[in-house]
PDB file of C-alpha atoms in Angstrom:
ATOM      1  CA  UNK A  10       5.800  19.876  -4.120  1.00 37.00           C
ATOM      2  CA  UNK A  11       2.100  20.557  -4.229  1.00 40.00           C
ATOM      3  CA  UNK A  12      -0.418  18.330  -2.507  1.00 37.00           C
ATOM      4  CA  UNK A  13      -4.085  18.163  -3.158  1.00 36.00           C
ATOM      5  CA  UNK A  14      -6.374  16.287  -0.665  1.00 37.00           C
ATOM      6  CA  UNK A  15      -9.937  15.554  -1.743  1.00 35.00           C
ATOM      7  CA  UNK A  16     -12.939  15.104   0.543  1.00 35.00           C
ATOM      8  CA  UNK A  17     -14.317  11.653   1.313  1.00 40.00           C
ATOM      9  CA  UNK A  18     -17.412  10.440  -0.478  1.00 40.00           C
ATOM     10  CA  UNK A  19     -18.823   7.130   0.643  1.00 46.00           C
ATOM     11  CA  UNK A  20     -22.555   6.605   0.105  1.00 46.00           C
ATOM     12  CA  UNK A  21     -24.274   5.717  -3.114  1.00 45.00           C
ATOM     13  CA  UNK A  22     -27.976   6.651  -3.074  1.00 45.00           C
ATOM     14  CA  UNK A  23     -30.662   4.022  -3.598  1.00 46.00           C
ATOM     15  CA  UNK A  24     -34.131   4.625  -4.823  1.00 51.00           C
ATOM     16  CA  UNK A  25     -36.956   2.091  -4.621  1.00 53.00           C
ATOM     17  CA  UNK A  26     -38.268   1.157  -8.003  1.00 64.00           C
ATOM     18  CA  UNK A  27     -41.975   0.934  -8.675  1.00 66.00           C
ATOM     19  CA  UNK A  28     -43.456  -2.461  -9.557  1.00 76.00           C
ATOM     20  CA  UNK A  29     -44.021  -2.920 -13.333  1.00 84.00           C
ATOM     21  CA  UNK A  30     -47.677  -3.257 -14.415  1.00 85.00           C
ATOM     22  CA  UNK A  31     -48.725  -6.849 -14.909  1.00 90.00           C
ATOM     23  CA  UNK A  32     -45.940  -8.227 -12.714  1.00 94.00           C
ATOM     24  CA  UNK A  33     -46.411  -9.773  -9.239  1.00 95.00           C
ATOM     25  CA  UNK A  34     -43.888 -10.215  -6.469  1.00 94.00           C
ATOM     26  CA  UNK A  35     -43.480 -14.013  -6.243  1.00 95.00           C
ATOM     27  CA  UNK A  36     -40.151 -14.456  -4.361  1.00 95.00           C
ATOM     28  CA  UNK A  37     -37.934 -12.664  -1.932  1.00 96.00           C
ATOM     29  CA  UNK A  38     -35.106 -13.619   0.403  1.00 95.00           C
ATOM     30  CA  UNK A  39     -36.753 -11.612   3.256  1.00 92.00           C
ATOM     31  CA  UNK A  40     -40.088 -13.371   4.084  1.00 85.00           C
ATOM     32  CA  UNK A  41     -40.948 -10.700   6.713  1.00 85.00           C
ATOM     33  CA  UNK A  42     -40.834  -7.889   4.216  1.00 87.00           C
ATOM     34  CA  UNK A  43     -38.432  -5.348   2.801  1.00 91.00           C
ATOM     35  CA  UNK A  44     -35.577  -4.512   5.253  1.00 95.00           C
ATOM     36  CA  UNK A  45     -35.458  -0.961   6.516  1.00 94.00           C
ATOM     37  CA  UNK A  46     -31.991  -0.267   5.164  1.00 95.00           C
ATOM     38  CA  UNK A  47     -33.280  -0.356   1.605  1.00 94.00           C
ATOM     39  CA  UNK A  48     -34.843   3.029   2.119  1.00 91.00           C
ATOM     40  CA  UNK A  49     -32.879   4.431   5.064  1.00 91.00           C
ATOM     41  CA  UNK A  50     -29.550   6.296   5.251  1.00 88.00           C
ATOM     42  CA  UNK A  51     -26.784   4.186   6.813  1.00 89.00           C
ATOM     43  CA  UNK A  52     -23.412   5.854   7.575  1.00 90.00           C
ATOM     44  CA  UNK A  53     -20.308   3.790   6.717  1.00 91.00           C
ATOM     45  CA  UNK A  54     -21.988   1.673   4.073  1.00 95.00           C
ATOM     46  CA  UNK A  55     -22.304   1.556   0.347  1.00 95.00           C
ATOM     47  CA  UNK A  56     -25.779   1.051  -1.015  1.00 95.00           C
ATOM     48  CA  UNK A  57     -26.158  -0.452  -4.471  1.00 96.00           C
ATOM     49  CA  UNK A  58     -29.174  -1.519  -6.493  1.00 95.00           C
ATOM     50  CA  UNK A  59     -30.231  -2.918  -9.825  1.00 95.00           C
ATOM     51  CA  UNK A  60     -33.823  -3.066 -11.018  1.00 94.00           C
ATOM     52  CA  UNK A  61     -35.411  -5.197 -13.663  1.00 95.00           C
ATOM     53  CA  UNK A  62     -32.455  -7.492 -14.165  1.00 96.00           C
ATOM     54  CA  UNK A  63     -33.103 -10.414 -16.395  1.00 95.00           C
ATOM     55  CA  UNK A  64     -31.826 -12.977 -13.858  1.00 96.00           C
ATOM     56  CA  UNK A  65     -30.491 -13.139 -10.316  1.00 96.00           C
ATOM     57  CA  UNK A  66     -27.022 -13.845 -11.649  1.00 96.00           C
ATOM     58  CA  UNK A  67     -27.221 -10.683 -13.887  1.00 97.00           C
ATOM     59  CA  UNK A  68     -28.325  -8.672 -10.919  1.00 97.00           C
ATOM     60  CA  UNK A  69     -25.417  -9.898  -8.770  1.00 96.00           C
ATOM     61  CA  UNK A  70     -22.871  -9.173 -11.490  1.00 96.00           C
ATOM     62  CA  UNK A  71     -24.193  -5.631 -12.117  1.00 96.00           C
ATOM     63  CA  UNK A  72     -24.324  -4.751  -8.389  1.00 96.00           C
ATOM     64  CA  UNK A  73     -20.827  -6.155  -7.837  1.00 95.00           C
ATOM     65  CA  UNK A  74     -19.454  -4.082 -10.714  1.00 93.00           C
ATOM     66  CA  UNK A  75     -21.084  -0.972  -9.296  1.00 94.00           C
ATOM     67  CA  UNK A  76     -19.758  -1.661  -5.810  1.00 94.00           C
ATOM     68  CA  UNK A  77     -16.187  -2.018  -7.103  1.00 92.00           C
ATOM     69  CA  UNK A  78     -16.575   1.196  -9.107  1.00 91.00           C
ATOM     70  CA  UNK A  79     -17.834   3.167  -6.085  1.00 93.00           C
ATOM     71  CA  UNK A  80     -15.088   1.897  -3.799  1.00 93.00           C
ATOM     72  CA  UNK A  81     -12.478   2.834  -6.399  1.00 91.00           C
ATOM     73  CA  UNK A  82     -14.172   6.210  -6.833  1.00 91.00           C
ATOM     74  CA  UNK A  83     -13.889   6.837  -3.054  1.00 92.00           C
ATOM     75  CA  UNK A  84     -10.231   5.969  -3.063  1.00 91.00           C
ATOM     76  CA  UNK A  85      -9.471   8.152  -6.101  1.00 89.00           C
ATOM     77  CA  UNK A  86     -11.388  11.035  -4.606  1.00 89.00           C
ATOM     78  CA  UNK A  87      -9.245  10.937  -1.519  1.00 88.00           C
ATOM     79  CA  UNK A  88      -5.733  10.401  -2.850  1.00 86.00           C
ATOM     80  CA  UNK A  89      -2.929  12.931  -2.535  1.00 81.00           C
ATOM     81  CA  UNK A  90      -1.741  14.238  -5.889  1.00 81.00           C
ATOM     82  CA  UNK A  91       1.918  15.215  -5.901  1.00 77.00           C
ATOM     83  CA  UNK A  92       3.270  17.816  -8.251  1.00 79.00           C
ATOM     84  CA  UNK A  93       7.085  17.440  -8.283  1.00 76.00           C
ATOM     85  CA  UNK A  94       9.729  18.361 -10.836  1.00 78.00           C
ATOM     86  CA  UNK A  95       9.286  15.282 -13.068  1.00 74.00           C
ATOM     87  CA  UNK A  96       5.515  15.750 -13.020  1.00 77.00           C
ATOM     88  CA  UNK A  97       5.922  19.471 -13.949  1.00 81.00           C
ATOM     89  CA  UNK A  98       7.988  18.335 -16.978  1.00 78.00           C
ATOM     90  CA  UNK A  99       5.196  15.904 -17.954  1.00 77.00           C
ATOM     91  CA  UNK A 100       2.548  18.600 -17.613  1.00 81.00           C
ATOM     92  CA  UNK A 101       4.546  20.993 -19.775  1.00 81.00           C
ATOM     93  CA  UNK A 102       5.061  18.337 -22.438  1.00 79.00           C
ATOM     94  CA  UNK A 103       1.314  17.650 -22.561  1.00 80.00           C
ATOM     95  CA  UNK A 104       0.312  21.297 -22.476  1.00 85.00           C
ATOM     96  CA  UNK A 105      -1.792  20.654 -19.417  1.00 86.00           C
ATOM     97  CA  UNK A 106      -2.540  22.778 -16.278  1.00 87.00           C
ATOM     98  CA  UNK A 107      -1.851  21.356 -12.800  1.00 85.00           C
ATOM     99  CA  UNK A 108      -5.634  21.133 -12.199  1.00 88.00           C
ATOM    100  CA  UNK A 109      -6.080  19.177 -15.442  1.00 86.00           C
ATOM    101  CA  UNK A 110      -3.272  16.838 -14.421  1.00 83.00           C
ATOM    102  CA  UNK A 111      -4.867  16.329 -10.967  1.00 83.00           C
ATOM    103  CA  UNK A 112      -8.231  15.452 -12.577  1.00 86.00           C
ATOM    104  CA  UNK A 113      -6.415  13.056 -14.949  1.00 86.00           C
ATOM    105  CA  UNK A 114      -4.749  11.252 -12.008  1.00 86.00           C
ATOM    106  CA  UNK A 115      -8.019  10.937 -10.138  1.00 86.00           C
ATOM    107  CA  UNK A 116      -9.698   9.347 -13.210  1.00 86.00           C
ATOM    108  CA  UNK A 117      -6.817   6.951 -13.717  1.00 85.00           C
ATOM    109  CA  UNK A 118      -6.678   6.127 -10.039  1.00 87.00           C
ATOM    110  CA  UNK A 119     -10.019   4.389 -10.357  1.00 83.00           C
ATOM    111  CA  UNK A 120      -8.425   1.895 -12.777  1.00 82.00           C
ATOM    112  CA  UNK A 121      -5.207   1.600 -10.788  1.00 85.00           C
ATOM    113  CA  UNK A 122      -6.936   0.825  -7.512  1.00 86.00           C
ATOM    114  CA  UNK A 123      -8.700  -2.144  -9.061  1.00 79.00           C
ATOM    115  CA  UNK A 124      -5.264  -3.820  -9.514  1.00 78.00           C
ATOM    116  CA  UNK A 125      -4.613  -3.798  -5.784  1.00 84.00           C
ATOM    117  CA  UNK A 126      -4.565  -7.350  -4.279  1.00 82.00           C
ATOM    118  CA  UNK A 127      -6.557  -5.984  -1.308  1.00 79.00           C
ATOM    119  CA  UNK A 128      -9.247  -4.805  -3.749  1.00 80.00           C
ATOM    120  CA  UNK A 129      -9.849  -8.393  -4.799  1.00 77.00           C
ATOM    121  CA  UNK A 130     -11.108  -9.200  -1.309  1.00 81.00           C
ATOM    122  CA  UNK A 131     -14.338  -7.282  -1.926  1.00 89.00           C
ATOM    123  CA  UNK A 132     -17.207  -9.864  -1.891  1.00 91.00           C
ATOM    124  CA  UNK A 133     -20.990  -9.454  -1.925  1.00 93.00           C
ATOM    125  CA  UNK A 134     -21.211 -11.946   0.889  1.00 92.00           C
ATOM    126  CA  UNK A 135     -19.827  -9.353   3.271  1.00 93.00           C
ATOM    127  CA  UNK A 136     -22.885  -7.214   2.873  1.00 95.00           C
ATOM    128  CA  UNK A 137     -26.646  -7.507   3.474  1.00 96.00           C
ATOM    129  CA  UNK A 138     -28.550  -8.555   0.368  1.00 97.00           C
ATOM    130  CA  UNK A 139     -32.238  -8.125  -0.471  1.00 97.00           C
ATOM    131  CA  UNK A 140     -33.745  -9.191  -3.740  1.00 97.00           C
ATOM    132  CA  UNK A 141     -37.210  -9.495  -5.242  1.00 96.00           C
ATOM    133  CA  UNK A 142     -38.419 -11.662  -8.082  1.00 96.00           C
ATOM    134  CA  UNK A 143     -41.381 -10.450 -10.132  1.00 96.00           C
ATOM    135  CA  UNK A 144     -43.327 -12.628 -12.571  1.00 96.00           C
ATOM    136  CA  UNK A 145     -45.951 -11.928 -15.249  1.00 95.00           C
ATOM    137  CA  UNK A 146     -48.281 -14.951 -15.789  1.00 94.00           C
ATOM    138  CA  UNK A 147     -49.641 -13.651 -19.035  1.00 94.00           C
ATOM    139  CA  UNK A 148     -46.304 -13.108 -20.724  1.00 94.00           C
ATOM    140  CA  UNK A 149     -44.351 -15.658 -18.720  1.00 95.00           C
ATOM    141  CA  UNK A 150     -41.713 -12.993 -18.079  1.00 95.00           C
ATOM    142  CA  UNK A 151     -39.719 -12.272 -14.931  1.00 96.00           C
ATOM    143  CA  UNK A 152     -37.292  -9.731 -13.570  1.00 96.00           C
ATOM    144  CA  UNK A 153     -35.285  -9.141 -10.410  1.00 97.00           C
ATOM    145  CA  UNK A 154     -34.708  -6.136  -8.203  1.00 96.00           C
ATOM    146  CA  UNK A 155     -31.504  -6.470  -6.122  1.00 97.00           C
ATOM    147  CA  UNK A 156     -30.282  -4.349  -3.233  1.00 97.00           C
ATOM    148  CA  UNK A 157     -26.899  -4.446  -1.402  1.00 97.00           C
ATOM    149  CA  UNK A 158     -25.818  -2.785   1.881  1.00 97.00           C
ATOM    150  CA  UNK A 159     -22.085  -3.124   1.993  1.00 96.00           C
ATOM    151  CA  UNK A 160     -20.008  -2.093   5.082  1.00 95.00           C
ATOM    152  CA  UNK A 161     -17.068   0.086   4.284  1.00 93.00           C
ATOM    153  CA  UNK A 162     -15.475   2.077   7.112  1.00 92.00           C
ATOM    154  CA  UNK A 163     -13.143   5.033   7.053  1.00 91.00           C
ATOM    155  CA  UNK A 164     -10.484   2.662   8.302  1.00 92.00           C
ATOM    156  CA  UNK A 165     -10.906   0.417   5.271  1.00 91.00           C
ATOM    157  CA  UNK A 166     -10.846   3.448   2.986  1.00 92.00           C
ATOM    158  CA  UNK A 167      -7.600   4.731   4.586  1.00 93.00           C
ATOM    159  CA  UNK A 168      -6.076   1.301   4.292  1.00 91.00           C
ATOM    160  CA  UNK A 169      -6.841   1.132   0.576  1.00 91.00           C
ATOM    161  CA  UNK A 170      -5.525   4.661   0.056  1.00 92.00           C
ATOM    162  CA  UNK A 171      -2.280   3.651   1.878  1.00 92.00           C
ATOM    163  CA  UNK A 172      -1.938   0.573  -0.307  1.00 91.00           C
ATOM    164  CA  UNK A 173      -2.558   2.590  -3.396  1.00 91.00           C
ATOM    165  CA  UNK A 174      -0.024   5.197  -2.441  1.00 90.00           C
ATOM    166  CA  UNK A 175       2.549   2.474  -1.811  1.00 91.00           C
ATOM    167  CA  UNK A 176       1.797   0.891  -5.177  1.00 89.00           C
ATOM    168  CA  UNK A 177       2.169   4.193  -6.977  1.00 89.00           C
ATOM    169  CA  UNK A 178       5.363   5.065  -5.125  1.00 90.00           C
ATOM    170  CA  UNK A 179       6.897   1.796  -6.219  1.00 92.00           C
ATOM    171  CA  UNK A 180       5.861   2.362  -9.847  1.00 92.00           C
ATOM    172  CA  UNK A 181       7.236   5.917  -9.903  1.00 89.00           C
ATOM    173  CA  UNK A 182      10.457   4.772  -8.278  1.00 93.00           C
ATOM    174  CA  UNK A 183      10.882   2.114 -10.921  1.00 95.00           C
ATOM    175  CA  UNK A 184      10.404   4.751 -13.645  1.00 94.00           C
ATOM    176  CA  UNK A 185      12.923   7.083 -12.058  1.00 93.00           C
ATOM    177  CA  UNK A 186      15.478   4.245 -11.527  1.00 96.00           C
ATOM    178  CA  UNK A 187      15.252   3.261 -15.214  1.00 97.00           C
ATOM    179  CA  UNK A 188      15.542   6.879 -16.223  1.00 95.00           C
ATOM    180  CA  UNK A 189      18.742   7.355 -14.128  1.00 96.00           C
ATOM    181  CA  UNK A 190      20.430   4.579 -16.053  1.00 97.00           C
ATOM    182  CA  UNK A 191      20.856   7.090 -18.912  1.00 95.00           C
ATOM    183  CA  UNK A 192      23.276   9.135 -16.774  1.00 93.00           C
ATOM    184  CA  UNK A 193      25.235   6.432 -14.977  1.00 93.00           C
ATOM    185  CA  UNK A 194      25.400   3.415 -17.260  1.00 97.00           C
ATOM    186  CA  UNK A 195      28.797   1.776 -17.884  1.00 96.00           C
ATOM    187  CA  UNK A 196      27.495  -1.110 -20.007  1.00 97.00           C
ATOM    188  CA  UNK A 197      25.115  -1.498 -22.964  1.00 97.00           C
ATOM    189  CA  UNK A 198      23.558  -4.314 -20.947  1.00 97.00           C
ATOM    190  CA  UNK A 199      22.324  -1.776 -18.406  1.00 97.00           C
ATOM    191  CA  UNK A 200      20.609   0.162 -21.187  1.00 97.00           C
ATOM    192  CA  UNK A 201      19.020  -2.939 -22.651  1.00 96.00           C
ATOM    193  CA  UNK A 202      17.835  -4.122 -19.230  1.00 97.00           C
ATOM    194  CA  UNK A 203      16.276  -0.674 -18.455  1.00 97.00           C
ATOM    195  CA  UNK A 204      14.507  -0.646 -21.903  1.00 97.00           C
ATOM    196  CA  UNK A 205      13.215  -4.226 -21.410  1.00 96.00           C
ATOM    197  CA  UNK A 206      11.989  -3.459 -17.908  1.00 97.00           C
ATOM    198  CA  UNK A 207      10.208  -0.312 -19.115  1.00 97.00           C
ATOM    199  CA  UNK A 208       8.367  -2.445 -21.677  1.00 96.00           C
ATOM    200  CA  UNK A 209       7.340  -4.849 -18.917  1.00 97.00           C
ATOM    201  CA  UNK A 210       6.158  -1.949 -16.706  1.00 96.00           C
ATOM    202  CA  UNK A 211       4.216  -0.423 -19.578  1.00 95.00           C
ATOM    203  CA  UNK A 212       2.451  -3.729 -20.111  1.00 94.00           C
ATOM    204  CA  UNK A 213       1.558  -3.862 -16.381  1.00 90.00           C
ATOM    205  CA  UNK A 214       0.119  -0.324 -16.402  1.00 90.00           C
ATOM    206  CA  UNK A 215      -1.925  -0.602 -19.563  1.00 86.00           C
ATOM    207  CA  UNK A 216      -2.364   1.739 -22.511  1.00 85.00           C
ATOM    208  CA  UNK A 217      -4.733   4.038 -20.623  1.00 83.00           C
ATOM    209  CA  UNK A 218      -2.112   5.089 -18.043  1.00 88.00           C
ATOM    210  CA  UNK A 219      -0.763   8.579 -18.631  1.00 86.00           C
ATOM    211  CA  UNK A 220       2.702   7.421 -17.648  1.00 89.00           C
ATOM    212  CA  UNK A 221       2.975   5.361 -20.840  1.00 92.00           C
ATOM    213  CA  UNK A 222       4.004   8.457 -22.767  1.00 88.00           C
ATOM    214  CA  UNK A 223       6.619   9.265 -20.038  1.00 88.00           C
ATOM    215  CA  UNK A 224       7.953   5.656 -20.322  1.00 94.00           C
ATOM    216  CA  UNK A 225       8.118   6.002 -24.137  1.00 94.00           C
ATOM    217  CA  UNK A 226      10.162   9.214 -23.783  1.00 91.00           C
ATOM    218  CA  UNK A 227      12.574   7.537 -21.379  1.00 95.00           C
ATOM    219  CA  UNK A 228      12.999   4.546 -23.711  1.00 95.00           C
ATOM    220  CA  UNK A 229      13.789   6.921 -26.578  1.00 94.00           C
ATOM    221  CA  UNK A 230      16.321   8.776 -24.357  1.00 95.00           C
ATOM    222  CA  UNK A 231      17.991   5.455 -23.467  1.00 96.00           C
ATOM    223  CA  UNK A 232      18.126   4.349 -27.073  1.00 95.00           C
ATOM    224  CA  UNK A 233      19.671   7.662 -28.046  1.00 95.00           C
ATOM    225  CA  UNK A 234      22.711   6.795 -25.974  1.00 97.00           C
ATOM    226  CA  UNK A 235      23.616   4.105 -28.481  1.00 96.00           C
ATOM    227  CA  UNK A 236      23.726   6.770 -31.269  1.00 94.00           C
ATOM    228  CA  UNK A 237      26.417   8.612 -29.461  1.00 95.00           C
ATOM    229  CA  UNK A 238      28.650   5.617 -28.924  1.00 97.00           C
ATOM    230  CA  UNK A 239      31.803   5.143 -30.976  1.00 97.00           C
ATOM    231  CA  UNK A 240      34.278   2.334 -31.640  1.00 98.00           C
ATOM    232  CA  UNK A 241      37.790   3.469 -30.570  1.00 97.00           C
ATOM    233  CA  UNK A 242      40.907   1.674 -31.629  1.00 97.00           C
ATOM    234  CA  UNK A 243      43.445   1.127 -28.802  1.00 96.00           C
ATOM    235  CA  UNK A 244      46.013  -0.883 -30.753  1.00 96.00           C
ATOM    236  CA  UNK A 245      46.408  -1.738 -34.436  1.00 96.00           C
ATOM    237  CA  UNK A 246      49.261  -4.026 -35.375  1.00 94.00           C
ATOM    238  CA  UNK A 247      49.750  -6.798 -37.873  1.00 94.00           C
ATOM    239  CA  UNK A 248      46.859  -9.225 -37.785  1.00 95.00           C
ATOM    240  CA  UNK A 249      45.625  -7.825 -34.446  1.00 96.00           C
ATOM    241  CA  UNK A 250      43.382  -4.968 -33.435  1.00 97.00           C
ATOM    242  CA  UNK A 251      42.276  -3.948 -29.937  1.00 97.00           C
ATOM    243  CA  UNK A 252      39.234  -1.695 -29.674  1.00 98.00           C
ATOM    244  CA  UNK A 253      36.616  -0.560 -27.234  1.00 98.00           C
ATOM    245  CA  UNK A 254      33.162   1.055 -27.087  1.00 98.00           C
ATOM    246  CA  UNK A 255      33.213   4.677 -25.919  1.00 98.00           C
ATOM    247  CA  UNK A 256      30.528   7.042 -24.766  1.00 97.00           C
ATOM    248  CA  UNK A 257      31.262  10.579 -23.610  1.00 94.00           C
ATOM    249  CA  UNK A 258      34.941   9.706 -23.139  1.00 94.00           C
ATOM    250  CA  UNK A 259      34.409   6.665 -20.940  1.00 95.00           C
ATOM    251  CA  UNK A 260      34.699   2.970 -21.775  1.00 97.00           C
ATOM    252  CA  UNK A 261      31.409   1.127 -22.152  1.00 97.00           C
ATOM    253  CA  UNK A 262      31.377  -2.647 -21.738  1.00 97.00           C
ATOM    254  CA  UNK A 263      28.947  -4.996 -23.512  1.00 96.00           C
ATOM    255  CA  UNK A 264      28.007  -8.656 -23.564  1.00 95.00           C
ATOM    256  CA  UNK A 265      27.216  -8.204 -27.272  1.00 95.00           C
ATOM    257  CA  UNK A 266      29.763  -9.256 -29.780  1.00 96.00           C
ATOM    258  CA  UNK A 267      30.263  -7.215 -33.007  1.00 97.00           C
ATOM    259  CA  UNK A 268      29.626  -8.415 -36.505  1.00 97.00           C
ATOM    260  CA  UNK A 269      32.848  -8.453 -38.487  1.00 97.00           C
ATOM    261  CA  UNK A 270      33.476  -8.088 -42.194  1.00 96.00           C
ATOM    262  CA  UNK A 271      36.367  -7.027 -44.459  1.00 96.00           C
ATOM    263  CA  UNK A 272      37.304  -6.399 -48.067  1.00 94.00           C
ATOM    264  CA  UNK A 273      40.129  -8.913 -47.717  1.00 94.00           C
ATOM    265  CA  UNK A 274      40.806 -10.178 -44.209  1.00 94.00           C
ATOM    266  CA  UNK A 275      39.367 -13.495 -43.026  1.00 94.00           C
ATOM    267  CA  UNK A 276      39.350 -16.006 -40.202  1.00 96.00           C
ATOM    268  CA  UNK A 277      38.327 -13.508 -37.521  1.00 97.00           C
ATOM    269  CA  UNK A 278      38.738 -14.336 -33.830  1.00 97.00           C
ATOM    270  CA  UNK A 279      37.252 -11.661 -31.554  1.00 97.00           C
ATOM    271  CA  UNK A 280      37.427 -12.019 -27.844  1.00 96.00           C
ATOM    272  CA  UNK A 281      36.796  -9.816 -24.797  1.00 94.00           C
ATOM    273  CA  UNK A 282      39.610  -8.849 -22.510  1.00 90.00           C
ATOM    274  CA  UNK A 283      38.295  -6.885 -19.514  1.00 86.00           C
ATOM    275  CA  UNK A 284      36.943  -3.630 -21.033  1.00 92.00           C
ATOM    276  CA  UNK A 285      38.313  -4.225 -24.576  1.00 96.00           C
ATOM    277  CA  UNK A 286      37.768  -6.415 -27.576  1.00 98.00           C
ATOM    278  CA  UNK A 287      40.785  -8.192 -28.977  1.00 98.00           C
ATOM    279  CA  UNK A 288      40.485  -9.130 -32.669  1.00 97.00           C
ATOM    280  CA  UNK A 289      42.861 -11.429 -34.481  1.00 97.00           C
ATOM    281  CA  UNK A 290      42.584 -12.124 -38.245  1.00 96.00           C
ATOM    282  CA  UNK A 291      44.387 -13.392 -41.273  1.00 95.00           C
ATOM    283  CA  UNK A 292      45.519 -10.675 -43.706  1.00 94.00           C
ATOM    284  CA  UNK A 293      47.244 -13.012 -46.239  1.00 93.00           C
ATOM    285  CA  UNK A 294      45.032 -11.685 -49.068  1.00 91.00           C
ATOM    286  CA  UNK A 295      45.374  -7.977 -48.171  1.00 93.00           C
ATOM    287  CA  UNK A 296      47.814  -6.053 -50.350  1.00 86.00           C
ATOM    288  CA  UNK A 297      47.346  -2.265 -50.027  1.00 82.00           C
ATOM    289  CA  UNK A 298      46.544   0.556 -47.584  1.00 80.00           C
ATOM    290  CA  UNK A 299      42.779   0.517 -48.402  1.00 88.00           C
ATOM    291  CA  UNK A 300      42.269  -2.697 -46.547  1.00 93.00           C
ATOM    292  CA  UNK A 301      39.833  -2.483 -43.691  1.00 96.00           C
ATOM    293  CA  UNK A 302      37.775  -4.477 -41.227  1.00 97.00           C
ATOM    294  CA  UNK A 303      34.324  -3.307 -40.427  1.00 97.00           C
ATOM    295  CA  UNK A 304      33.295  -3.658 -36.790  1.00 98.00           C
ATOM    296  CA  UNK A 305      29.559  -3.363 -36.295  1.00 97.00           C
ATOM    297  CA  UNK A 306      27.396  -3.512 -33.139  1.00 97.00           C
ATOM    298  CA  UNK A 307      23.593  -3.554 -33.321  1.00 95.00           C
ATOM    299  CA  UNK A 308      21.749  -2.231 -30.249  1.00 94.00           C
ATOM    300  CA  UNK A 309      17.961  -1.969 -30.304  1.00 87.00           C
ATOM    301  CA  UNK A 310      17.973  -1.115 -34.001  1.00 86.00           C
ATOM    302  CA  UNK A 311      20.862   1.330 -33.647  1.00 92.00           C
ATOM    303  CA  UNK A 312      24.096   0.496 -35.504  1.00 95.00           C
ATOM    304  CA  UNK A 313      27.455   1.465 -33.966  1.00 96.00           C
ATOM    305  CA  UNK A 314      30.252   0.763 -36.434  1.00 96.00           C
ATOM    306  CA  UNK A 315      33.724   1.670 -37.579  1.00 97.00           C
ATOM    307  CA  UNK A 316      35.965   0.813 -40.527  1.00 96.00           C
ATOM    308  CA  UNK A 317      39.416  -0.018 -39.137  1.00 95.00           C
ATOM    309  CA  UNK A 318      42.119   0.345 -41.748  1.00 94.00           C
ATOM    310  CA  UNK A 319      45.330  -1.610 -41.477  1.00 90.00           C
TER     311      UNK A 319
END
């Protein structure tokens, strides 16, 4: 397993914007003048700014968006990228190098971090805010400059990284667990549950997540198991057939019931008996050896069927 640890980046630079010609400073939330942190370096803080925003609300929304982006960027720049066997398979399938994969994960991490519940606790009110309102009497226009100094310690960063790693570990474990169903399933219900849960997980992750293609491949692999199932007859006597579903020599159970049809038999009664299906029918109108009952299961668009002659 290869691990890549990236260096911490915390501070966003802030420049002080020149006043537009014809505009005058008419309002500020700091009566005693611009606070020193607007132009000074402060360790352990994010500095954000927006200039010439149309309204105070617009300025707050823009700065808040930038703050979230910078925090997510710091987390993504400091995550550990694991290259294990399943990842190597993914890299080979995509024709990527390990460095390209690492860069992909860092980009995607910015989006994934934003889904953390802890990330939702980021609020402008935790920081120091300074804004200026400028007004032009001739044109009756105004704009706002808005500055934010937001505390964000190494401890907070490490906490978010830990939460992110836990989140990703759980997601990857879910993917591996659903994938393992393909090797150990004993029921078609297990396959269907795994496929349904993979669809739910894909919706949670979003289309941009690189693991969507991995999930799609696993779903196709699970569905392929249906194609290799067969209907095996255990007993075939007058007006009664006992059969089972088989995969790779082992009995497969199912909560699904088959669709039944025949060229002559009627009044079907199909019931489950432990691992088998017991089918009773009326063969009063069946007269020769070409008579058959078609047993057909439909699983995720895959048909598993057999003509049982009697």
